[in-house]
C-alpha cells in the first residue's frame, strides 16, 4: 500500500481542514483504505509551492457511506454512514437558510 | 503537433496537451540521446498580454522503459512555478529583457527535475529558469543568446531545457481534416478540386518544449552502450505524459485555489498521430488516461484502422489493393505496438517484446545519419521514424503511406501495394526529402540541443510578409 512517505523531500504540508473536526471525532466505521496514485512516481511536495494543502471530501455513495478524501497527493477511501448523514444534514440546513 | 487537441477533454486543456515527442541519438553527441516533449499547441507568437506558460499545477513526465515490459523504468518529472514580480502592471515585461534575471521581466517560470529510478527519487535540479516567450525585437533584442543561457547542466551528464521554441512539426491540417483531402491529389478525391501545394498549418507558430539530453549508458537496462543493433539492450521505449491532481477547487484569484488528491494522467504520447487518427473519438479520452502497457485494449484500431478503410472511398479507384485488404494489419501492429523484430528489415530492429504498447521505440545502436531522409526508415534511413523520431521526420507522410499499405508486404510478401501508397504525401514534395528542403514550407531547425529553433517573435508573427520572419535571432 502506497504511503504519503513516498515523497522523499522536504514535507511542507500544513493541513487546513474544512471538515477536520468531523473526521477525527467520528469513529471509523467500515474501515479506511488509502490509495495513492497508481503511477510509479509521486510528485515532490516541495515542487508544488502553489498547491495549498486543504482537505476535500467527496461523498461517492450515500448508501454505503463511502467518502473519498483528498489530502495532499493522497486519495483515502473511507466508509462512515453517520458522517455522510451529518455532512448532508449540514448541507441541507445551509441551503435552506 | 502530431497529437494536439486530439481528444475532447485535452482539447480544453492546452497546458497539459502533449503535442509531440521526439527521441533520437544526438547527431552532434552520439553517446547521448535527446528526448523532446512538447506541450501547449498552436501558439501564436503575438500571444500577449499573458504569454504562454507551462502549467504550475501540471506534472509533466518523460517515461523510459528498457526492460521489455512496457513499464516505466526511468521517469523524469518536471514541475513548474510562476513568479510574478510586479502585480500592479498589466505588462509581461516593463522594459527590455536582457538576461534571465532581468528585473523588467514580470512573469518568470522556474522548474525542478526529479528522476525516479530503481525505487528512488532524486532531485536533479530545482529553480531552473525558463527563457521568456519571444515577445518581440524591442522587448528582447537578442533572444537566441538569452535562450541559450537557459540550457542547464544537471548531474550525471544530463542537459535540460524547458521553454518556448519554434514548432517543428509540419502538416496540412486544413486539408487533412476536410474529409481527408490531400491537396496535391484533390483532383482524385471524391469531392474533386484543383491540385495545389500543401499548406503548412504550423508555419510561424510556437510550442513549449521540455528537452533532455541523456548519456545512452544511463538509459539502457545494462548501463552500457549497446554493442550492435541486435543487442537486446539496444532498444528503449519512450512516452510522455501530463497529469493533474484529481480535485481542483477554483479560487477567486490566482494562487487562491486548491489542488488535492493523486495525480490523474490526462495526456500521453508515444508514436505520433495515434490518438489523432488511429483511436476513435469515443476512446480518445480513455486512451489519454491509460498506460502504454494497457494498449492491447485498443489493438483492433491498429489491426483495422479506419483510415485504411476510408482511403479507397475518398480516392475512388486509386487504392484497389488496399480496398481488398481485410486481414489484420500485422505491419502496423509491429511498427506501432511492439517494434519491428529482427529479420523484417535488413540490418534493423527496434523490438521491445510481445507486449502491445504505444511507445516511441529507439534503437540507440543505430548511429545518426550523415544524410538524413525525412521519410526515415521508409526512405532507407534507419536513424529516423519509426526508429525514434527526429524533429524533421515527415511522420504524416510516413504513416499515411504505411496505412495505405506500403508496409504490408513486410509481413505478407505476396501483397502488392497500390502504386499510390508509395506516392501519396501530405505537404512536402517527395522530390525534396532532405532536411534543407523543409525551408520551402517555412520550417527550420537547430543543429545543436535542443534542436528546435528559436521561437518566432510576436512583433513579426503573424507575418506581415509572405513568410514568417524572425527579427531577433
XYZ file of C-alpha atoms in Angstrom:
570
model
C 0.000 0.000 0.000
C 1.481 3.286 -1.090
C 2.103 5.838 1.611
C 2.466 9.583 1.783
C 6.083 8.978 2.767
C 6.932 8.101 -0.849
C 7.735 11.755 -1.182
C 11.364 11.881 -0.220
C 11.758 15.642 0.063
C 11.001 18.365 2.480
C 7.476 17.936 3.808
C 5.858 21.324 3.998
C 2.360 20.072 4.393
C 0.174 22.094 6.679
C -3.351 20.901 6.766
C -6.257 23.306 6.854
C -9.191 21.046 7.336
C -12.641 22.173 6.415
C -14.115 19.075 7.982
C -11.226 18.046 10.215
C -13.272 18.021 13.399
C -15.791 15.641 11.885
C -13.123 13.299 10.541
C -11.265 12.924 13.778
C -14.269 12.932 16.087
C -16.282 10.201 14.427
C -15.044 6.674 14.929
C -14.072 4.913 11.777
C -16.860 2.701 10.572
C -16.311 0.223 7.799
C -12.601 0.816 7.583
C -10.409 3.211 5.740
C -8.413 2.377 2.662
C -5.638 4.582 1.462
C -4.928 4.636 -2.219
C -2.339 6.715 -3.919
C -1.526 7.319 -7.499
C -1.009 4.105 -9.471
C 1.955 5.639 -11.225
C 5.442 4.721 -10.238
C 6.492 8.198 -9.235
C 4.893 10.705 -6.959
C 5.465 14.375 -7.047
C 7.607 16.080 -4.510
C 5.537 18.327 -2.290
C 8.351 20.852 -2.349
C 7.915 21.072 -6.095
C 4.308 22.223 -5.688
C 4.626 25.561 -3.912
C 1.392 26.827 -5.437
C -0.832 23.979 -4.222
C -2.357 24.621 -0.841
C -2.918 21.585 1.323
C -6.575 21.703 2.225
C -8.744 18.615 2.509
C -11.570 17.788 0.125
C -14.232 15.218 0.900
C -16.373 13.748 -1.882
C -19.366 11.591 -0.925
C -19.499 8.978 -3.663
C -22.109 6.586 -2.264
C -24.659 7.701 0.314
C -25.964 4.190 0.887
C -22.648 2.689 1.848
C -21.300 5.883 3.374
C -18.348 5.932 1.008
C -16.352 9.140 1.106
C -13.293 9.858 -0.993
C -10.965 12.123 0.965
C -8.352 14.064 -0.964
C -5.430 15.330 1.060
C -2.130 16.341 -0.479
C -1.484 13.714 -3.124
C -3.493 11.038 -1.404
C -6.957 9.723 -2.053
C -8.319 7.973 1.013
C -11.492 5.918 0.684
C -13.390 5.997 3.930
C -16.736 4.465 4.877
C -18.822 6.192 7.504
C -22.595 6.395 7.094
C -23.006 8.555 10.159
C -20.517 11.110 8.870
C -22.201 11.161 5.470
C -25.549 11.776 7.145
C -24.036 14.574 9.224
C -22.480 16.247 6.182
C -25.664 16.002 4.148
C -27.693 17.440 7.015
C -25.283 20.347 7.260
C -25.529 20.973 3.533
C -29.317 20.793 3.611
C -29.655 23.158 6.540
C -27.256 25.613 4.858
C -29.185 25.557 1.613
C -32.470 26.123 3.438
C -31.175 29.133 5.375
C 1.755 18.847 -33.136
C 1.221 15.276 -34.139
C -1.068 14.980 -31.157
C -2.625 18.335 -30.499
C -6.188 18.917 -29.365
C -6.581 15.292 -30.362
C -9.093 14.254 -27.735
C -12.221 16.000 -26.480
C -11.044 16.661 -22.924
C -7.438 17.605 -23.628
C -8.526 19.994 -26.346
C -9.906 22.103 -23.485
C -6.642 21.976 -21.550
C -3.754 23.245 -23.689
C -1.132 23.451 -20.933
C -1.472 19.710 -20.351
C -1.784 18.797 -24.035
C 1.156 16.629 -25.174
C 1.717 17.683 -28.755
C 4.871 15.883 -29.899
C 7.527 13.500 -28.652
C 10.894 13.256 -30.352
C 13.676 10.852 -29.420
C 16.912 10.302 -31.309
C 20.598 9.695 -30.924
C 22.025 13.199 -30.731
C 23.733 13.886 -34.069
C 26.474 16.064 -32.546
C 26.883 13.939 -29.396
C 26.219 10.355 -30.443
C 26.963 8.976 -26.999
C 23.731 10.614 -25.863
C 20.068 10.569 -26.757
C 17.846 13.617 -26.904
C 14.240 13.386 -25.820
C 11.934 16.301 -26.569
C 8.425 16.536 -25.122
C 6.287 19.375 -26.421
C 3.137 20.812 -24.908
C 0.816 23.808 -25.319
C -0.026 23.641 -29.020
C -0.669 26.181 -31.749
C 0.946 29.169 -30.035
C 0.507 32.414 -31.862
C 3.753 34.314 -31.272
C 1.819 37.537 -30.720
C 0.453 35.995 -27.546
C 0.272 38.955 -25.178
C -0.634 40.199 -22.673
C -0.306 36.802 -20.966
C 2.177 34.837 -22.973
C 2.186 31.063 -22.985
C 3.393 29.109 -19.971
C 3.671 25.592 -18.634
C 1.007 24.747 -16.060
C 2.067 25.214 -12.463
C -0.448 22.558 -11.480
C 0.545 20.018 -14.120
C 3.000 17.190 -13.611
C 4.958 16.605 -16.815
C 6.810 13.337 -17.210
C 9.145 11.627 -19.659
C 8.932 7.864 -19.218
C 11.530 5.361 -20.397
C 11.111 1.603 -20.490
C 14.220 -0.517 -21.020
C 13.258 -3.903 -19.620
C 10.762 -5.105 -22.199
C 7.674 -4.874 -20.005
C 6.340 -1.506 -21.265
C 6.509 -0.170 -17.711
C 8.488 2.944 -16.888
C 11.933 2.028 -15.571
C 13.091 5.625 -15.519
C 10.828 8.632 -15.066
C 11.873 12.261 -15.347
C 9.359 14.588 -13.679
C 9.069 18.294 -14.352
C 7.176 20.745 -12.149
C 6.864 24.461 -12.812
C 6.349 27.557 -10.685
C 5.432 31.004 -11.936
C 6.719 34.069 -10.141
C 5.162 37.485 -10.742
C 7.443 40.378 -9.853
C 5.010 43.284 -10.090
C 1.273 42.629 -9.832
C 0.489 46.320 -10.276
C 1.280 46.355 -14.013
C -0.524 44.682 -16.880
C 2.745 44.093 -18.701
C 4.656 40.821 -19.176
C 7.786 42.964 -19.269
C 8.236 46.584 -18.244
C 11.414 47.093 -20.215
C 13.874 45.128 -22.259
C 14.660 41.607 -21.090
C 18.415 41.344 -21.366
C 19.014 38.291 -19.206
C 17.152 35.503 -17.473
C 17.055 37.583 -14.278
C 16.184 40.950 -15.805
C 14.175 42.935 -13.247
C 11.955 44.179 -16.060
C 10.642 40.678 -16.746
C 7.442 40.466 -14.761
C 6.342 36.842 -15.124
C 9.021 34.205 -14.919
C 8.801 30.447 -14.716
C 11.148 28.075 -12.942
C 11.150 24.315 -12.781
C 12.502 21.317 -10.983
C 13.610 17.976 -12.408
C 13.211 14.741 -10.466
C 14.400 11.350 -11.639
C 12.689 8.201 -10.384
C 14.663 5.003 -10.944
C 15.077 1.754 -9.027
C 12.548 2.905 -6.476
C 14.482 6.070 -5.680
C 13.504 9.667 -6.259
C 16.372 12.009 -6.929
C 16.130 15.766 -7.282
C 18.375 16.582 -10.215
C 17.759 20.314 -10.277
C 15.425 22.981 -8.947
C 14.666 26.651 -9.560
C 15.919 26.248 -13.116
C 14.795 29.249 -15.183
C 12.782 29.053 -18.371
C 13.529 31.662 -21.009
C 10.794 34.220 -21.714
C 8.414 33.855 -24.615
C 9.715 35.673 -27.662
C 7.716 38.859 -27.247
C 9.423 40.869 -29.968
C 12.579 42.642 -31.029
C 12.046 45.704 -28.786
C 11.439 43.627 -25.679
C 14.146 41.035 -26.340
C 16.763 42.308 -28.815
C 18.874 39.138 -28.710
C 16.555 36.259 -27.974
C 18.878 33.498 -29.169
C 21.599 34.339 -26.676
C 19.060 34.691 -23.900
C 17.509 31.314 -24.579
C 20.910 29.688 -24.825
C 21.535 30.693 -21.217
C 18.517 28.609 -20.211
C 20.220 25.378 -21.272
C 21.238 23.853 -17.957
C 23.606 21.066 -16.981
C 22.341 18.513 -14.479
C 24.205 15.732 -12.685
C 25.236 12.554 -14.500
C 25.945 14.307 -17.781
C 22.329 15.324 -18.373
C 21.408 18.572 -20.110
C 17.955 20.142 -19.852
C 15.970 22.951 -21.397
C 12.355 23.982 -20.877
C 10.702 26.883 -22.650
C 9.249 28.216 -25.848
C 10.600 27.028 -29.210
C 9.514 27.213 -32.826
C 7.054 24.473 -33.743
C 8.898 21.721 -35.599
C 6.006 19.551 -36.699
C 4.597 20.351 -40.106
C 1.252 19.269 -41.503
C -1.512 20.490 -43.800
C -4.129 20.411 -41.077
C -6.700 22.281 -43.120
C -6.904 19.744 -45.915
C -6.444 16.528 -43.950
C -9.344 17.182 -41.650
C -11.503 18.449 -44.508
C -12.696 14.957 -45.393
C -9.196 13.585 -45.769
C -8.140 15.735 -48.684
C -4.505 15.849 -49.739
C -4.176 18.993 -51.814
C -1.802 17.523 -54.397
C -4.305 14.757 -55.039
C -7.506 16.778 -54.851
C -8.451 16.026 -58.471
C -8.760 12.346 -57.483
C -10.731 12.985 -54.309
C -14.385 12.023 -54.181
C -15.197 15.728 -53.986
C -12.595 16.830 -56.520
C -10.776 20.098 -56.531
C -7.731 21.569 -58.225
C -4.352 20.195 -57.349
C -2.405 22.564 -55.131
C 0.649 22.683 -52.954
C 0.125 21.754 -49.327
C -0.262 24.487 -46.736
C 1.806 24.159 -43.576
C -0.677 24.978 -40.829
C 2.044 25.255 -38.195
C 4.325 27.652 -40.030
C 5.144 30.619 -37.841
C 3.739 29.043 -34.678
C 5.482 28.191 -31.433
C 5.253 25.457 -28.827
C 6.548 24.808 -25.309
C 9.385 22.316 -25.134
C 10.917 20.141 -22.440
C 14.177 18.733 -23.769
C 16.594 16.318 -22.120
C 19.918 15.074 -23.383
C 20.961 11.936 -21.551
C 24.005 9.647 -21.840
C 22.996 6.435 -23.584
C 24.609 4.374 -20.858
C 22.136 5.918 -18.403
C 19.043 4.688 -20.218
C 19.907 1.142 -21.286
C 18.999 -1.738 -18.992
C 22.580 -2.891 -18.511
C 24.056 0.595 -18.188
C 26.302 0.331 -21.224
C 26.430 1.477 -24.836
C 24.945 -1.377 -26.874
C 27.391 -3.269 -28.993
C 25.208 -3.672 -32.070
C 21.757 -3.066 -33.488
C 20.738 -6.568 -32.470
C 21.927 -6.101 -28.883
C 18.884 -6.934 -26.713
C 19.619 -3.803 -24.657
C 19.716 -1.538 -27.694
C 16.031 -0.556 -27.851
C 14.220 1.603 -25.344
C 10.587 2.675 -25.301
C 9.670 6.267 -24.513
C 6.436 8.132 -23.906
C 5.425 11.390 -22.295
C 2.532 12.218 -20.047
C 0.858 15.122 -18.333
C -1.149 14.716 -15.152
C -3.332 16.830 -12.890
C -4.458 16.248 -9.326
C -7.896 14.713 -9.186
C -9.556 17.599 -7.387
C -9.342 21.209 -8.359
C -11.169 23.950 -6.492
C -11.185 27.270 -8.256
C -10.280 30.230 -6.072
C -11.211 33.833 -6.522
C -7.793 34.769 -7.856
C -4.521 33.212 -8.912
C -2.984 31.222 -6.109
C -6.206 31.022 -4.128
C -7.366 27.690 -5.490
C -6.733 24.208 -4.202
C -5.447 21.082 -5.856
C -5.727 17.832 -3.971
C -5.524 14.116 -4.479
C -3.351 11.828 -6.519
C -2.231 12.812 -9.963
C -4.501 11.608 -12.747
C -2.969 11.251 -16.176
C -4.788 13.434 -18.702
C -2.485 13.213 -21.710
C 0.090 10.832 -23.111
C 2.093 10.481 -26.289
C 4.407 7.853 -27.746
C 4.219 7.448 -31.502
C 2.922 10.437 -33.467
C -0.649 10.658 -34.733
C -2.040 7.713 -32.763
C -4.713 9.414 -30.695
C -5.206 11.794 -33.618
C -6.185 9.338 -36.330
C -5.987 5.758 -35.045
C -8.031 5.850 -31.838
C -11.764 6.532 -32.312
C -13.378 9.622 -30.823
C -15.241 7.646 -28.180
C -11.996 6.218 -26.744
C -9.629 9.163 -27.053
C -10.054 10.449 -23.510
C -9.696 6.926 -22.114
C -6.573 6.429 -24.217
C -5.054 9.573 -22.738
C -5.753 8.331 -19.222
C -4.403 4.821 -19.753
C -0.882 3.463 -19.809
C 1.033 2.014 -22.763
C 1.096 -1.414 -21.137
C -2.708 -1.434 -21.354
C -2.819 -0.828 -25.099
C -3.969 -4.302 -26.077
C -7.463 -2.981 -25.446
C -7.040 -0.718 -28.487
C -5.474 -3.264 -30.821
C -8.432 -3.526 -33.152
C -7.900 0.108 -34.155
C -4.375 -0.760 -35.273
C -5.312 -4.019 -36.955
C -8.149 -2.442 -38.907
C -7.514 1.300 -38.959
C -10.451 3.408 -40.014
C -8.236 5.496 -42.276
C -7.267 2.431 -44.307
C -10.934 1.846 -44.998
C -11.528 5.474 -45.886
C -8.728 5.956 -48.402
C -10.316 3.773 -51.132
C -13.631 5.572 -50.583
C -12.146 9.055 -50.591
C -9.996 8.320 -53.636
C -12.124 6.007 -55.822
C -10.119 3.679 -57.984
C -6.794 4.780 -56.552
C -6.373 2.104 -53.868
C -7.885 -1.116 -55.270
C -5.453 -3.408 -53.444
C -5.977 -1.596 -50.171
C -9.723 -1.907 -50.669
C -9.354 -5.664 -50.795
C -7.024 -5.875 -47.818
C -9.198 -7.158 -44.985
C -6.606 -9.041 -42.954
C -5.395 -7.664 -39.662
C -2.587 -5.187 -40.253
C 0.267 -7.016 -38.599
C 2.665 -4.483 -40.116
C 1.054 -1.565 -38.282
C 0.926 -3.563 -35.056
C 4.637 -4.263 -35.396
C 5.612 -0.694 -36.291
C 3.491 0.977 -33.641
C 2.833 -1.507 -30.835
C 5.744 -3.941 -30.493
C 8.567 -2.635 -32.633
C 9.996 -4.325 -35.714
C 11.722 -7.612 -34.893
C 14.994 -8.774 -36.362
C 14.734 -10.187 -39.872
C 11.966 -7.992 -41.253
C 14.064 -5.011 -42.306
C 17.663 -5.964 -43.111
C 20.084 -4.626 -40.522
C 17.420 -3.113 -38.317
C 15.240 -3.968 -35.358
C 13.556 -1.992 -32.597
C 11.572 -4.759 -30.964
C 10.750 -4.373 -27.289
C 8.855 -7.613 -26.796
C 5.369 -9.041 -27.230
C 3.520 -6.558 -25.023
C 1.403 -4.256 -27.165
C 2.275 -0.725 -26.079
C 2.345 2.633 -27.772
C 5.885 3.803 -27.178
C 8.369 5.580 -29.370
C 10.957 2.828 -29.804
C 14.528 3.988 -30.237
C 17.355 1.598 -31.069
C 20.244 3.586 -29.656
C 22.810 1.484 -31.512
C 21.770 2.977 -34.853
C 24.083 5.950 -35.385
C 22.817 9.317 -36.617
C 22.532 9.563 -40.359
C 25.028 11.732 -42.219
C 22.445 12.336 -44.960
C 19.058 12.060 -43.289
C 15.868 11.412 -45.209
C 12.728 12.955 -43.804
C 10.975 9.668 -44.698
C 13.046 7.826 -42.103
C 13.044 4.043 -42.378
C 10.635 4.217 -45.319
C 13.268 6.297 -47.096
C 16.057 3.873 -46.261
C 17.232 5.911 -43.270
C 17.141 3.708 -40.164
C 18.039 6.631 -37.925
C 14.583 8.108 -38.463
C 10.984 7.302 -37.620
C 9.805 4.750 -36.615
C 13.223 4.303 -35.036
C 12.585 7.043 -32.555
C 11.633 10.294 -34.200
C 13.760 13.211 -35.265
C 12.437 16.762 -35.281
C 12.321 16.930 -39.079
C 10.890 13.472 -39.905
C 7.773 13.657 -42.104
C 5.756 11.412 -39.831
C 2.463 12.346 -41.507
C 3.556 11.081 -44.895
C 5.309 8.046 -43.388
C 2.209 6.962 -41.524
C -0.094 7.792 -44.444
C 1.914 5.542 -46.706
C 2.081 2.801 -44.083
C -1.678 2.882 -43.505
C -2.218 2.939 -47.278
C -0.454 -0.408 -47.458
C 3.127 0.443 -48.338
C 4.452 -1.559 -45.368
C 2.110 -4.545 -45.536
C 4.416 -6.511 -47.864
C 6.893 -6.672 -44.982
C 4.604 -9.161 -43.265
C 2.792 -10.508 -46.341
C 5.255 -10.675 -49.258
C 2.535 -11.770 -51.659
C 0.686 -8.481 -51.205
C 1.347 -5.871 -53.834
C 0.825 -2.365 -52.528
C -1.022 0.107 -54.708
C 1.398 2.413 -56.534
C -0.397 5.318 -54.886
C 0.602 4.009 -51.464
C 4.192 4.889 -52.238
C 3.370 8.205 -53.856
C 0.942 9.967 -51.575
C 2.242 12.706 -49.357
C 0.839 15.412 -47.150
C 2.861 18.529 -47.584
C 6.424 18.133 -48.713
C 7.195 17.499 -52.373
C 8.611 13.945 -52.458
C 11.489 15.143 -54.577
C 12.667 17.126 -51.566
C 13.384 14.584 -48.843
C 16.376 16.345 -47.410
C 16.082 18.446 -44.286
C 17.179 21.565 -46.119
C 14.176 21.225 -48.389
C 11.864 21.931 -45.467
C 12.723 25.593 -45.688
C 10.234 25.739 -48.560
C 7.457 25.111 -46.044
C 8.994 27.578 -43.596
C 10.397 25.048 -41.164
C 13.835 25.482 -39.636
C 15.745 23.536 -37.023
C 18.811 23.940 -34.854
C 21.885 21.762 -35.272
C 22.509 21.538 -31.549
C 20.473 20.962 -28.408
C 17.566 21.498 -28.106
C 17.372 21.071 -31.910
C 14.110 23.042 -32.186
C 14.826 26.537 -33.303
C 14.388 29.958 -31.767
C 10.677 30.725 -31.391
C 9.050 33.138 -33.803
C 8.806 36.615 -32.322
C 5.478 38.235 -31.557
C 6.151 41.550 -33.294
C 6.557 39.948 -36.695
C 4.262 36.976 -36.428
C 1.564 36.605 -37.603
C 3.759 37.530 -40.508
C 3.413 40.916 -42.121
C 5.332 39.388 -45.014
C 4.501 36.254 -47.057
C 6.733 34.143 -44.840
C 7.260 34.124 -41.072
C 10.055 36.436 -40.017
C 12.441 36.174 -37.107
C 13.860 39.601 -36.324
C 15.807 38.793 -33.155
C 17.684 35.514 -33.586
